Coordinates of C-alpha atoms (C1' of nucleotides) in Angstrom, one line a residue:
Chain V
M1 CA -0.1 0.0 -0.1
R2 CA 1.6 3.2 -1.0
V3 CA 1.5 5.7 1.8
W4 CA 0.2 9.4 0.9
P5 CA 2.5 12.1 2.5
R6 CA -0.1 14.7 3.6
L7 CA -0.7 14.7 7.2
P8 CA -4.4 14.2 8.6
Y9 CA -6.1 17.1 10.1
I10 CA -5.9 17.2 14.0
P11 CA -9.2 17.2 15.6
T12 CA -10.2 20.5 17.5
A13 CA -13.4 21.6 19.3
C14 CA -16.6 21.8 17.4
A15 CA -16.5 25.5 17.4
A16 CA -13.0 25.1 15.2
C17 CA -14.6 22.2 13.1
P18 CA -13.4 22.6 9.9
I19 CA -16.7 21.2 7.9
R20 CA -19.3 22.6 10.1
S21 CA -20.7 24.6 7.4
V22 CA -21.0 22.0 4.9
G23 CA -21.4 18.8 7.1
V24 CA -24.3 17.4 8.8
C25 CA -23.8 19.6 11.7
R26 CA -24.7 22.8 9.7
P27 CA -27.9 23.4 11.2
F28 CA -26.4 24.0 14.6
A29 CA -25.9 27.4 15.6
E30 CA -22.6 28.7 17.3
D31 CA -24.3 28.7 20.9
R32 CA -26.0 25.4 20.3
L33 CA -22.7 23.2 19.5
D34 CA -22.6 21.7 23.2
I35 CA -25.2 19.5 22.0
V36 CA -23.0 18.1 19.4
E37 CA -20.0 18.1 21.8
R38 CA -22.0 16.0 24.2
F39 CA -23.6 13.7 21.8
K40 CA -20.4 12.9 19.6
S41 CA -18.3 10.0 20.8
G42 CA -14.9 11.6 19.6
D43 CA -12.8 12.0 17.1
R44 CA -10.6 9.5 15.4
I45 CA -7.2 9.2 13.0
L46 CA -7.1 6.2 10.7
R47 CA -4.1 5.1 8.6
A48 CA -4.2 4.6 4.8
G49 CA -5.7 1.2 4.1
A50 CA -7.9 1.2 7.2
H51 CA -11.5 0.2 7.0
L52 CA -14.0 2.5 8.6
Y53 CA -16.6 -0.3 8.2
R54 CA -17.4 -3.5 5.7
D55 CA -20.0 -4.9 3.9
G56 CA -22.5 -6.6 6.3
D57 CA -20.8 -5.0 9.7
N58 CA -23.0 -4.1 12.2
C59 CA -21.7 -0.9 12.6
T60 CA -22.2 1.2 15.6
E61 CA -21.1 4.3 14.4
L62 CA -21.5 7.2 12.3
Y63 CA -18.8 9.3 10.5
N64 CA -18.2 12.9 9.7
V65 CA -15.0 12.9 7.3
L66 CA -12.9 15.8 8.5
D67 CA -10.1 15.2 6.1
G68 CA -8.8 12.3 3.9
W69 CA -9.9 10.2 1.0
I70 CA -12.2 7.3 1.6
V71 CA -13.5 4.7 -1.1
L72 CA -16.7 3.3 -0.7
Y73 CA -17.0 0.1 -2.7
R74 CA -18.9 -3.3 -2.6
I75 CA -17.4 -6.7 -4.1
V76 CA -19.5 -9.3 -5.8
E77 CA -19.0 -13.1 -5.5
S78 CA -17.4 -12.9 -8.8
G79 CA -14.6 -11.1 -6.8
R80 CA -15.3 -8.2 -8.9
R81 CA -15.3 -4.9 -7.0
Q82 CA -17.3 -1.7 -7.8
I83 CA -16.5 1.5 -6.5
L84 CA -19.3 3.3 -5.3
D85 CA -17.8 6.7 -4.4
F86 CA -14.7 8.6 -3.1
A87 CA -16.0 10.5 0.4
L88 CA -13.8 13.7 0.8
N89 CA -14.1 16.3 3.9
G90 CA -17.7 17.0 4.8
R91 CA -19.4 13.7 3.9
F92 CA -21.3 12.2 6.6
L93 CA -20.9 8.2 6.4
G94 CA -22.7 5.5 7.6
Y95 CA -26.4 6.9 7.6
Q96 CA -28.7 4.3 6.0
A97 CA -32.5 4.0 6.3
D98 CA -32.3 0.9 8.7
L99 CA -29.7 2.2 11.4
G100 CA -29.8 -1.0 13.2
G101 CA -29.1 -3.0 9.9
P102 CA -25.9 -4.1 8.4
M103 CA -23.7 -2.0 6.3
T104 CA -24.4 -2.2 2.5
H105 CA -21.1 -1.2 1.3
S106 CA -17.4 -1.2 2.7
A107 CA -15.5 2.3 3.8
E108 CA -11.7 2.1 3.3
C109 CA -9.5 5.1 3.9
L110 CA -7.0 5.8 1.0
T111 CA -5.2 8.1 2.8
D112 CA -4.3 9.0 6.5
T113 CA -7.8 10.1 7.6
S114 CA -9.4 12.0 10.3
V115 CA -13.2 11.6 11.3
C116 CA -15.6 12.8 14.1
V117 CA -17.5 9.9 15.4
F118 CA -21.2 9.8 16.3
P119 CA -23.0 7.1 18.4
R120 CA -25.3 5.2 16.0
R121 CA -28.1 3.9 18.1
A122 CA -29.0 7.5 19.5
F123 CA -28.9 9.1 16.2
A124 CA -32.6 8.7 15.3
S125 CA -33.7 10.0 18.3
L126 CA -31.3 13.0 18.3
M127 CA -32.8 13.7 14.8
N128 CA -36.1 13.6 16.1
E129 CA -35.3 16.1 18.4
I130 CA -33.6 18.4 16.3
P131 CA -35.7 18.7 13.1
P132 CA -33.4 20.9 10.9
L133 CA -30.7 17.9 11.6
S134 CA -33.2 15.2 9.9
L135 CA -34.0 17.9 7.4
R136 CA -29.9 18.2 6.9
V137 CA -29.7 14.4 7.0
S138 CA -32.2 14.3 3.9
E139 CA -30.6 17.0 2.1
L140 CA -27.1 15.1 2.2
T141 CA -28.4 12.0 1.4
S142 CA -30.3 13.3 -1.7
M143 CA -27.1 14.8 -2.6
E144 CA -25.5 11.3 -2.4
L145 CA -28.1 9.9 -4.3
L146 CA -27.5 12.7 -7.1
R147 CA -23.9 11.8 -7.4
A148 CA -24.8 8.1 -7.6
H149 CA -27.0 8.6 -10.2
D150 CA -24.5 10.7 -12.3
Q151 CA -22.0 7.7 -11.7
L152 CA -24.8 5.4 -13.2
V153 CA -25.0 7.6 -16.2
N154 CA -21.3 7.8 -16.5
V155 CA -20.9 3.8 -16.5
G156 CA -24.0 3.0 -18.2
V157 CA -23.9 5.2 -21.4
R158 CA -20.5 6.4 -22.2
P159 CA -17.5 5.2 -23.7
A160 CA -14.4 4.5 -21.8
R161 CA -12.8 7.9 -22.7
A162 CA -15.6 9.8 -21.7
R163 CA -16.1 7.8 -18.4
I164 CA -12.5 8.4 -17.3
A165 CA -12.6 12.0 -18.3
H166 CA -16.0 12.5 -16.3
L167 CA -14.6 10.7 -13.1
L168 CA -11.0 12.6 -13.2
L169 CA -12.5 15.9 -13.9
D170 CA -15.6 15.6 -11.1
L171 CA -12.6 14.8 -9.0
Y172 CA -10.5 17.9 -10.1
H173 CA -14.0 20.0 -9.6
R174 CA -14.4 18.8 -6.2
L175 CA -11.0 19.6 -5.2
K176 CA -11.0 22.9 -6.7
E177 CA -14.2 23.8 -4.8
R178 CA -12.3 23.2 -1.6
G179 CA -9.3 25.1 -2.7
F180 CA -7.4 22.0 -2.4
L181 CA -5.6 22.4 -5.9
E182 CA -1.9 22.9 -5.6
D183 CA -0.1 26.3 -6.7
N184 CA 0.6 25.0 -10.1
G185 CA -3.3 24.4 -10.7
E186 CA -2.8 20.4 -10.5
A187 CA -4.6 18.5 -8.2
E188 CA -3.2 15.6 -5.9
I189 CA -5.8 12.5 -6.2
P190 CA -4.4 9.4 -4.5
L191 CA -6.0 6.9 -6.7
T192 CA -4.3 4.1 -8.6
Q193 CA -5.6 3.0 -12.2
N194 CA -7.0 0.2 -10.4
H195 CA -9.2 2.6 -8.7
I196 CA -10.3 4.1 -11.7
A197 CA -11.0 0.7 -13.4
D198 CA -13.0 -0.5 -10.5
S199 CA -15.0 2.6 -10.2
L200 CA -15.9 2.9 -13.9
G201 CA -16.4 -0.7 -15.0
L202 CA -13.2 -1.2 -16.8
T203 CA -9.7 -2.8 -16.5
N204 CA -6.5 -1.3 -15.0
V205 CA -5.0 -2.2 -18.4
Y206 CA -7.5 -0.3 -20.7
V207 CA -7.6 2.6 -18.3
S208 CA -3.7 2.5 -18.7
Q209 CA -4.0 3.0 -22.5
V210 CA -6.7 5.4 -22.5
L211 CA -4.7 7.7 -19.7
K212 CA -1.8 7.4 -22.5
Q213 CA -3.9 8.7 -25.0
L214 CA -5.2 11.7 -23.2
R215 CA -1.8 12.6 -22.0
E216 CA -0.3 12.4 -25.6
E217 CA -3.2 14.7 -26.6
K218 CA -2.5 17.0 -24.0
R219 CA -5.9 17.0 -22.5
L220 CA -5.7 15.3 -18.9
D221 CA -2.3 14.0 -17.3
F222 CA -2.8 11.9 -14.3
R223 CA 0.1 10.2 -13.1
N224 CA 1.7 9.4 -9.7
G225 CA -1.6 10.5 -8.1
R226 CA -1.4 14.0 -9.5
L227 CA -3.7 15.3 -12.0
W228 CA -3.1 18.1 -14.8
V229 CA -6.0 19.4 -16.8
S230 CA -5.6 21.3 -19.6
D231 CA -8.7 23.3 -19.8
Y232 CA -12.3 22.9 -19.3
E233 CA -13.0 24.5 -22.6
T234 CA -10.8 21.9 -24.3
L235 CA -12.3 19.2 -22.6
T236 CA -16.2 19.7 -23.8
D237 CA -15.8 17.2 -26.6
L238 CA -14.7 14.6 -24.1
I239 CA -17.2 15.3 -21.4
D240 CA -20.6 15.2 -23.3
F241 CA -22.7 17.6 -20.7
D242 CA -22.7 19.3 -17.7
L243 CA -21.4 17.1 -14.7
L244 CA -20.4 18.7 -11.3
R245 CA -23.5 19.3 -9.6
V246 CA -22.7 18.2 -6.2
V247 CA -19.6 18.7 -4.5
Chain Y
M1 CA -47.2 3.6 -27.3
R2 CA -48.7 0.6 -26.3
V3 CA -51.4 1.0 -23.7
W4 CA -51.5 -1.2 -20.6
P5 CA -54.9 -2.5 -19.5
R6 CA -54.9 -2.3 -15.7
L7 CA -57.0 0.6 -14.6
P8 CA -55.6 3.1 -12.2
Y9 CA -56.0 3.6 -8.5
I10 CA -59.0 5.6 -7.9
P11 CA -57.9 8.3 -5.4
T12 CA -59.6 8.3 -1.7
A13 CA -59.1 10.0 1.3
C14 CA -56.1 9.7 3.5
A15 CA -57.5 7.8 5.8
A16 CA -58.2 4.9 2.9
C17 CA -54.8 5.6 1.5
P18 CA -53.4 2.6 0.0
I19 CA -49.6 3.3 0.4
R20 CA -49.9 5.2 4.0
S21 CA -48.0 2.3 5.9
V22 CA -45.2 2.3 3.3
G23 CA -44.6 5.8 1.9
V24 CA -43.9 9.0 3.3
C25 CA -46.9 9.6 5.6
R26 CA -46.0 6.4 7.5
P27 CA -45.2 9.0 10.6
F28 CA -48.8 10.2 10.4
A29 CA -51.0 8.6 13.3
E30 CA -54.7 8.0 11.9
D31 CA -56.0 11.0 14.1
R32 CA -53.2 13.4 12.5
L33 CA -54.3 12.7 9.1
D34 CA -55.8 16.0 8.8
I35 CA -52.5 17.7 8.9
V36 CA -51.7 15.9 5.4
E37 CA -55.0 16.3 4.1
R38 CA -54.8 19.8 4.3
F39 CA -51.2 20.1 3.1
K40 CA -51.7 18.0 0.0
S41 CA -52.8 19.5 -3.3
G42 CA -54.8 16.9 -4.4
D43 CA -54.5 13.7 -6.4
R44 CA -54.0 13.3 -10.2
I45 CA -54.2 10.3 -12.9
L46 CA -52.0 10.5 -15.6
R47 CA -52.1 8.5 -18.7
A48 CA -49.3 6.2 -19.8
G49 CA -46.6 8.1 -22.0
A50 CA -47.3 11.5 -19.7
H51 CA -44.7 13.0 -17.7
L52 CA -44.5 13.9 -13.9
Y53 CA -41.6 16.3 -14.7
R54 CA -38.6 16.5 -16.9
D55 CA -34.8 17.1 -16.4
G56 CA -34.3 20.5 -15.7
D57 CA -37.8 21.4 -14.8
N58 CA -38.4 23.8 -12.1
C59 CA -40.9 21.6 -10.7
T60 CA -43.5 22.9 -8.2
E61 CA -44.7 19.5 -6.7
L62 CA -43.6 16.3 -4.7
Y63 CA -45.4 13.2 -5.8
N64 CA -46.6 10.1 -3.8
V65 CA -46.5 7.4 -6.0
L66 CA -50.2 5.4 -5.6
D67 CA -50.6 3.1 -8.2
G68 CA -48.6 2.7 -11.8
W69 CA -45.4 2.3 -13.2
I70 CA -42.9 5.4 -13.7
V71 CA -39.5 5.2 -15.2
L72 CA -36.8 7.7 -13.7
Y73 CA -34.3 8.5 -16.4
R74 CA -31.6 10.8 -18.0
I75 CA -30.6 11.6 -21.2
V76 CA -27.1 12.6 -22.1
E77 CA -26.0 14.7 -25.2
S78 CA -25.0 11.8 -27.2
G79 CA -28.7 11.1 -27.4
R80 CA -28.5 7.7 -25.4
R81 CA -30.7 7.4 -22.1
Q82 CA -29.8 6.0 -19.3
I83 CA -32.8 4.6 -16.8
L84 CA -32.2 5.2 -13.2
D85 CA -35.0 3.2 -11.6
F86 CA -38.6 2.1 -11.8
A87 CA -40.9 3.7 -9.4
L88 CA -43.8 1.6 -8.1
N89 CA -46.7 2.4 -5.7
G90 CA -45.5 3.8 -2.6
R91 CA -42.4 6.1 -3.9
F92 CA -41.8 9.3 -3.0
L93 CA -40.8 11.1 -6.0
G94 CA -39.2 14.7 -6.8
Y95 CA -37.5 15.1 -3.6
Q96 CA -34.1 16.9 -3.9
A97 CA -31.4 18.5 -1.7
D98 CA -32.1 21.7 -3.5
L99 CA -36.0 21.8 -3.4
G100 CA -36.0 25.2 -5.2
G101 CA -33.6 23.9 -8.0
P102 CA -34.3 22.1 -11.4
M103 CA -35.1 18.7 -11.5
T104 CA -32.1 16.2 -11.9
H105 CA -33.9 13.7 -13.9
S106 CA -37.3 13.1 -15.9
A107 CA -40.0 10.8 -14.7
E108 CA -42.4 9.2 -17.3
C109 CA -45.4 7.3 -16.9
L110 CA -45.2 3.7 -18.1
T111 CA -48.6 3.2 -17.5
D112 CA -51.8 4.9 -16.3
T113 CA -50.9 6.4 -13.0
S114 CA -52.4 8.0 -10.0
V115 CA -50.5 10.5 -7.7
C116 CA -51.0 12.3 -4.6
V117 CA -49.5 15.6 -4.8
F118 CA -47.9 17.9 -2.2
P119 CA -46.7 21.3 -3.0
R120 CA -43.0 21.6 -3.2
R121 CA -42.3 25.0 -1.7
A122 CA -44.0 24.2 1.8
F123 CA -42.6 20.8 2.2
A124 CA -39.3 21.9 3.9
S125 CA -41.1 23.6 6.8
L126 CA -43.7 21.0 7.2
M127 CA -40.2 18.8 7.3
N128 CA -39.2 21.1 10.3
E129 CA -42.7 21.0 12.0
I130 CA -43.1 17.4 12.0
P131 CA -39.6 15.9 12.9
P132 CA -40.8 12.1 12.2
L133 CA -41.6 13.4 8.6
S134 CA -37.9 14.3 8.1
L135 CA -36.6 11.3 9.5
R136 CA -38.9 9.4 7.2
V137 CA -37.8 11.3 4.0
S138 CA -34.3 10.6 4.7
E139 CA -35.0 6.8 5.6
L140 CA -36.8 6.7 2.0
T141 CA -34.0 8.7 0.3
S142 CA -31.2 6.4 1.8
M143 CA -33.4 3.6 0.5
E144 CA -33.3 4.9 -3.0
L145 CA -29.7 5.4 -2.3
L146 CA -29.2 2.0 -1.8
R147 CA -31.3 1.0 -4.9
A148 CA -29.0 2.9 -6.8
H149 CA -25.9 1.6 -5.7
D150 CA -27.4 -2.0 -6.5
Q151 CA -27.9 -0.8 -10.0
L152 CA -24.6 0.7 -10.2
V153 CA -22.9 -2.5 -9.0
N154 CA -25.0 -4.3 -11.4
V155 CA -24.4 -2.4 -14.5
G156 CA -20.7 -1.8 -13.4
V157 CA -19.2 -5.4 -12.8
R158 CA -21.7 -7.7 -14.3
P159 CA -22.2 -9.4 -17.8
A160 CA -25.0 -8.9 -19.8
R161 CA -27.1 -12.0 -18.7
A162 CA -26.6 -11.5 -15.1
R163 CA -27.5 -7.4 -15.6
I164 CA -30.8 -8.9 -16.9
A165 CA -31.4 -11.4 -14.9
H166 CA -30.7 -9.5 -11.8
L167 CA -33.0 -6.8 -13.2
L168 CA -35.9 -8.6 -13.9
L169 CA -35.6 -10.9 -10.7
D170 CA -35.6 -7.4 -8.9
L171 CA -39.0 -6.3 -10.3
Y172 CA -40.1 -9.8 -9.7
H173 CA -39.6 -9.3 -6.1
R174 CA -40.7 -6.1 -5.8
L175 CA -44.2 -7.0 -7.1
K176 CA -44.4 -10.1 -5.0
E177 CA -43.9 -8.2 -2.0
R178 CA -46.7 -6.2 -2.9
G179 CA -48.7 -9.1 -3.8
F180 CA -49.0 -8.0 -7.4
L181 CA -48.3 -11.7 -9.1
E182 CA -50.8 -13.2 -10.8
D183 CA -52.5 -16.2 -9.8
N184 CA -50.1 -18.5 -12.1
G185 CA -47.2 -16.7 -10.5
E186 CA -46.2 -14.7 -13.1
A187 CA -45.7 -11.1 -13.1
E188 CA -47.1 -8.3 -15.1
I189 CA -44.0 -5.9 -16.0
P190 CA -44.9 -3.1 -18.3
L191 CA -41.5 -2.7 -20.0
T192 CA -40.3 -2.9 -23.7
Q193 CA -36.9 -4.6 -24.3
N194 CA -36.0 -1.2 -25.0
H195 CA -36.4 -0.1 -21.6
I196 CA -34.3 -3.2 -20.2
A197 CA -31.4 -2.3 -22.6
D198 CA -31.4 1.5 -21.4
S199 CA -31.4 0.2 -18.1
L200 CA -28.5 -1.7 -18.1
G201 CA -26.4 0.2 -20.5
L202 CA -27.0 -2.4 -23.4
T203 CA -28.9 -2.6 -26.6
N204 CA -32.1 -3.5 -27.2
V205 CA -30.9 -6.0 -30.0
Y206 CA -28.7 -7.9 -27.3
V207 CA -31.4 -7.8 -24.7
S208 CA -33.4 -9.5 -27.4
Q209 CA -30.7 -12.4 -27.6
V210 CA -30.0 -13.1 -24.1
L211 CA -33.9 -13.2 -23.3
K212 CA -34.0 -15.8 -26.1
Q213 CA -31.5 -17.7 -24.5
L214 CA -32.7 -17.6 -21.1
R215 CA -36.3 -18.6 -22.4
E216 CA -34.3 -21.7 -24.2
E217 CA -32.9 -22.8 -20.8
K218 CA -36.5 -22.5 -19.1
R219 CA -34.8 -20.1 -16.2
L220 CA -36.7 -16.5 -17.2
D221 CA -39.5 -16.1 -19.7
F222 CA -40.2 -12.2 -20.3
R223 CA -42.4 -11.7 -23.2
N224 CA -45.4 -9.1 -24.1
G225 CA -44.7 -7.6 -21.1
R226 CA -45.1 -10.6 -18.8
L227 CA -42.6 -12.3 -16.7
W228 CA -42.5 -16.1 -15.7
V229 CA -39.6 -17.1 -13.4
S230 CA -38.5 -20.9 -13.1
D231 CA -37.4 -20.8 -9.6
Y232 CA -35.0 -18.9 -7.3
E233 CA -32.8 -21.6 -6.5
T234 CA -32.3 -22.6 -10.1
L235 CA -31.2 -18.8 -10.4
T236 CA -28.6 -18.6 -8.2
D237 CA -25.8 -18.9 -10.7
L238 CA -27.1 -16.2 -12.7
I239 CA -27.4 -13.9 -9.9
D240 CA -24.1 -14.0 -8.4
F241 CA -25.2 -12.4 -4.7
D242 CA -28.3 -11.5 -2.9
L243 CA -30.1 -8.7 -4.3
L244 CA -33.4 -7.5 -3.1
R245 CA -32.8 -5.5 -0.2
V246 CA -34.9 -2.7 -0.6
V247 CA -38.5 -2.9 -2.0
Chain C
dC1 C1' 18.9 -6.2 -2.5
dG2 C1' 14.8 -8.8 -2.5
dT3 C1' 10.2 -8.0 -2.5
dA4 C1' 5.7 -5.8 -3.6
dT5 C1' 2.7 -2.8 -5.8
dC6 C1' 1.7 0.1 -9.8
dA7 C1' 2.4 1.0 -14.7
dT8 C1' 3.2 -0.2 -19.4
dT9 C1' 2.8 -3.0 -23.6
dG10 C1' 1.7 -6.5 -26.9
dA11 C1' -0.8 -10.1 -28.9
dC12 C1' -5.0 -12.1 -29.3
dG13 C1' -10.0 -13.1 -28.2
dT14 C1' -14.8 -11.9 -27.3
dC15 C1' -18.5 -9.8 -25.5
dG16 C1' -21.7 -6.9 -27.0
dG17 C1' -22.4 -3.3 -30.6
dT18 C1' -24.1 -1.7 -35.4
dC19 C1' -26.6 -2.1 -39.0
dA20 C1' -30.3 -3.8 -41.9
dA21 C1' -34.0 -6.6 -43.2
dT22 C1' -37.8 -9.2 -41.8
dT23 C1' -41.7 -10.8 -38.7
dC24 C1' -44.7 -10.2 -35.1
dG25 C1' -48.6 -8.0 -32.5
dT26 C1' -52.0 -4.8 -32.2
dG27 C1' -54.7 -0.9 -33.1
dT28 C1' -56.9 1.8 -36.8
dG29 C1' -59.5 3.4 -40.4
dG30 C1' -61.9 2.4 -44.7
Chain F
dC1 C1' -63.3 -7.6 -42.5
dC2 C1' -59.5 -6.5 -44.5
dA3 C1' -55.4 -3.1 -45.4
dC4 C1' -52.6 -0.9 -43.4
dA5 C1' -49.6 1.5 -40.1
dC6 C1' -46.2 1.5 -36.3
dG7 C1' -43.9 -0.2 -32.6
dA8 C1' -41.8 -3.9 -30.9
dA9 C1' -38.8 -8.2 -31.3
dT10 C1' -36.1 -11.2 -34.2
dT11 C1' -32.4 -12.7 -36.9
dG12 C1' -27.9 -12.5 -39.3
dA13 C1' -23.4 -10.6 -40.9
dC14 C1' -20.3 -8.0 -39.5
dC15 C1' -17.1 -5.3 -36.4
dG16 C1' -14.7 -3.0 -32.6
dA17 C1' -14.3 -1.7 -28.1
dC18 C1' -12.5 -3.4 -24.4
dG19 C1' -11.0 -7.5 -21.9
dT20 C1' -7.6 -11.4 -20.9
dC21 C1' -3.3 -13.1 -20.4
dA22 C1' 1.7 -12.4 -19.9
dA23 C1' 5.9 -10.3 -19.8
dT24 C1' 8.6 -5.9 -18.6
dG25 C1' 9.6 -1.9 -16.1
dA26 C1' 9.6 1.6 -12.8
dT27 C1' 9.4 2.9 -7.7
dA28 C1' 9.4 2.3 -3.0
dC29 C1' 10.2 -0.2 1.2
dG30 C1' 12.2 -3.3 4.7

DNA sequence: CGTATCATTGACGTCGGTCAATTCGTGTGG
DNA sequence: CCACACGAATTGACCGACGTCAATGATACG
């Protein structure tokens, strides 16, 4: 497992939480944060390669991603893996309709990662006590649904080139929105070609070939976990529509 | 457009609502249904082929599907269509994170359909007034998310045969759960082979060939909108895992 | 160094797409 | 009742995007 150099965010108090304005806690006003601080179980740092939870687990927690990359995936009996999404900071992980039931996918850290942990059992009642929180959860969930639909469209109807371009540009855009681009405009994306393949229903071999094409055409250059993008305008023929609706 | 013979459900009062126990209104006790009745805009019957809303619309309503089949899809610039899901009775349609924003997919009736209509603008505040309603919405949304993930896995990692078998068995199972199977155990499924193809990222031609195979092997027989299924046990090698988590 | 992971490259094979013709089924109108 | 239209399904010939297999490099780590 390659180790990515960036150090994870060090957890602090809710008042200084870096994702308060974008995460599930947005409904809590400054002077109501004590509710959250009493409720939360604490913060945690995980190393790259660690799992937050696995498909089938009876997970007892919920997670706010403070920093790091997490891959959500499922493995079918044939052994093939389908990556469902890549979670970045601000994502609320582990919520599902049946809070008592087993997880329906796995979540593995791609980088060192820090999360804020909520206890799972009490969460439904907290939602009932604090209506804006439920509202926020349903907002976030439907944003995830939108992302899932985007991915489904990508995998379902687009040829390999466009799929790859879409995935990379989506990630690029999300990092840009967060101000995570580097000074030279490149993006650090800690994925292997295998991740791209498993995300898009392709093979690593073919991904390698397509990436080489795109590189030679000077449109995208993804290598060693860094993405260089020529220009949105130049890429409009690659990506046949407007992606990038949810960050 | 082929017209499907079944007559749509005729709307009645909330107390007699056929989907109360499974839909978004589940949190409302018998004696609180007046809240919903004051809130709802009314019921509506749509003919097969009609659209509930289209991608990009600034829709002003939300819909509870009382009866009928509705296909949710998106069309990309290349002209190809990706079907996201088939909605049956009980489904709550139109909710998304940005209730003021444009719809992110289209919804077209496959059969004559009846829906219960909510006004869109006031819905967020109703959710805030009635915490269990928000909770219910987030439950339903995450069930949709689970379905989207299932579909993504299906399209991403399975060969055509298994995709088709999965889709049909999923539909079969959903109808069975609802008690919609016919006396002989067959299921009425108002899809064309084109729908199947657009749902799975295949072509109608290839779907036709695979259906023929399955028919000759006496495992599935889907023809003229009716599905006959040999037996779950016999099909376990077709469907390489446990589907059927959300109805 | 030896090992492991990741990426690259080439030869070859196939699953599923494209194109086009034909058939089938059903509803419609004379 | 037949002729026709139209969408849906079927079939066959052909093809290409993408997968499989296998060998080789590159890079990092203990």
